[in-house]
Amino acid sequence: MEDIISRTPLITNDAAVFGLLMALLMLIFKTATDVRFSKFYKIIPALLLCYFLPSLFSTLGIISPGWIEFDAAITHLTNLGHAVSHIDTIAALKQFVAENPGLESELKPFIKKSQLYFMASRYLLPASLILLTLSINLKAVFKLGPKALTMFFAATFGIIIGGPLAILI
C-alpha cells in the first residue's frame, strides 16, 4: 500500500506516459533554443521545467507511479462486509487497511504500478551516461594537471566505495 500515491490516473499505459514525457521534454528543449522564449528561460531554467512539469502532471492526476482503482476497491471491501462509506481519500483507505490486518492482500488486484521508472533507470539512464561521456575531451581533462586529476579520481573512488558502504551500513 505504500506505493500508492493516487487514484487511477488519466493515463495508465506506460508507453503513452513515456511518449507524453518525451514530447514534453522535446517541447522544453526546443523552446529553450528559440529566441522568442529567451526572456522566459532567463527567469525559469529549462532544467527546472524538466523536473517541475512531470511532477505537476502527477499532482494533477494525469500520470502516476503507483495507484489504486479506488472505486473498485471500495466496492470490493463493501462486498466483503466492511463499513467503508466514510472512506473517500487514499489516506483514509490506507489507514483503514492498516487497522484491519489481512485486507492488503484483498486489495492487491486493485493496486497498479508503473514500470516506467524501472525501464528508464535500467536502460535509458546507462545509455544516456554513455552518450554523455562520449563527448568528453580527454586531452583537455589531462591538461588540468595532477591536482585536479587526483581530486577527480578520489571522488570517483569515493562514489564507487561509498554507495555499497552506505547500503551495508
PDB file of N, CA, C and O in Angstrom, residues 131-144 149:
ATOM      1  N   LEU A 131      26.375   8.028 -23.696  1.00  0.00           N
ATOM      2  CA  LEU A 131      26.363   9.087 -24.716  1.00  0.00           C
ATOM      3  C   LEU A 131      26.956  10.383 -24.179  1.00  0.00           C
ATOM      4  O   LEU A 131      27.641  11.106 -24.903  1.00  0.00           O
ATOM      5  N   LEU A 132      26.712  10.675 -22.912  1.00  0.00           N
ATOM      6  CA  LEU A 132      27.269  11.880 -22.294  1.00  0.00           C
ATOM      7  C   LEU A 132      28.787  11.806 -22.227  1.00  0.00           C
ATOM      8  O   LEU A 132      29.486  12.786 -22.514  1.00  0.00           O
ATOM      9  N   THR A 133      29.319  10.652 -21.857  1.00  0.00           N
ATOM     10  CA  THR A 133      30.777  10.522 -21.720  1.00  0.00           C
ATOM     11  C   THR A 133      31.487  10.428 -23.063  1.00  0.00           C
ATOM     12  O   THR A 133      32.698  10.630 -23.127  1.00  0.00           O
ATOM     13  N   LEU A 134      30.767  10.144 -24.135  1.00  0.00           N
ATOM     14  CA  LEU A 134      31.401  10.093 -25.456  1.00  0.00           C
ATOM     15  C   LEU A 134      31.933  11.461 -25.889  1.00  0.00           C
ATOM     16  O   LEU A 134      32.884  11.545 -26.664  1.00  0.00           O
ATOM     17  N   SER A 135      31.326  12.510 -25.370  1.00  0.00           N
ATOM     18  CA  SER A 135      31.732  13.857 -25.786  1.00  0.00           C
ATOM     19  C   SER A 135      32.839  14.444 -24.919  1.00  0.00           C
ATOM     20  O   SER A 135      33.202  15.602 -25.089  1.00  0.00           O
ATOM     21  N   ILE A 136      33.383  13.666 -23.995  1.00  0.00           N
ATOM     22  CA  ILE A 136      34.443  14.178 -23.119  1.00  0.00           C
ATOM     23  C   ILE A 136      35.733  14.363 -23.918  1.00  0.00           C
ATOM     24  O   ILE A 136      36.166  13.485 -24.666  1.00  0.00           O
ATOM     25  N   ASN A 137      36.352  15.511 -23.741  1.00  0.00           N
ATOM     26  CA  ASN A 137      37.625  15.800 -24.381  1.00  0.00           C
ATOM     27  C   ASN A 137      38.735  15.371 -23.413  1.00  0.00           C
ATOM     28  O   ASN A 137      39.087  16.102 -22.484  1.00  0.00           O
ATOM     29  N   LEU A 138      39.276  14.155 -23.608  1.00  0.00           N
ATOM     30  CA  LEU A 138      40.266  13.612 -22.678  1.00  0.00           C
ATOM     31  C   LEU A 138      41.563  14.425 -22.658  1.00  0.00           C
ATOM     32  O   LEU A 138      42.194  14.542 -21.610  1.00  0.00           O
ATOM     33  N   LYS A 139      41.953  14.996 -23.792  1.00  0.00           N
ATOM     34  CA  LYS A 139      43.168  15.812 -23.816  1.00  0.00           C
ATOM     35  C   LYS A 139      43.019  17.011 -22.880  1.00  0.00           C
ATOM     36  O   LYS A 139      43.936  17.353 -22.141  1.00  0.00           O
ATOM     37  N   ALA A 140      41.859  17.630 -22.915  1.00  0.00           N
ATOM     38  CA  ALA A 140      41.608  18.782 -22.043  1.00  0.00           C
ATOM     39  C   ALA A 140      41.556  18.353 -20.573  1.00  0.00           C
ATOM     40  O   ALA A 140      42.007  19.093 -19.696  1.00  0.00           O
ATOM     41  N   VAL A 141      41.041  17.163 -20.306  1.00  0.00           N
ATOM     42  CA  VAL A 141      40.990  16.667 -18.931  1.00  0.00           C
ATOM     43  C   VAL A 141      42.407  16.462 -18.403  1.00  0.00           C
ATOM     44  O   VAL A 141      42.726  16.840 -17.267  1.00  0.00           O
ATOM     45  N   PHE A 142      43.268  15.862 -19.200  1.00  0.00           N
ATOM     46  CA  PHE A 142      44.639  15.605 -18.759  1.00  0.00           C
ATOM     47  C   PHE A 142      45.445  16.901 -18.616  1.00  0.00           C
ATOM     48  O   PHE A 142      46.407  16.954 -17.856  1.00  0.00           O
ATOM     49  N   LYS A 143      45.046  17.960 -19.319  1.00  0.00           N
ATOM     50  CA  LYS A 143      45.723  19.249 -19.197  1.00  0.00           C
ATOM     51  C   LYS A 143      45.382  19.970 -17.890  1.00  0.00           C
ATOM     52  O   LYS A 143      46.005  20.966 -17.554  1.00  0.00           O
ATOM     53  N   LEU A 144      44.398  19.468 -17.160  1.00  0.00           N
ATOM     54  CA  LEU A 144      44.009  20.109 -15.902  1.00  0.00           C
ATOM     55  C   LEU A 144      45.100  20.022 -14.846  1.00  0.00           C
ATOM     56  O   LEU A 144      45.137  20.816 -13.918  1.00  0.00           O
ATOM     57  N   LEU A 149      43.277  16.013 -11.386  1.00  0.00           N
ATOM     58  CA  LEU A 149      43.073  14.593 -11.690  1.00  0.00           C
ATOM     59  C   LEU A 149      43.017  13.758 -10.406  1.00  0.00           C
ATOM     60  O   LEU A 149      42.225  12.821 -10.303  1.00  0.00           O
TER      61      LEU A 149
END
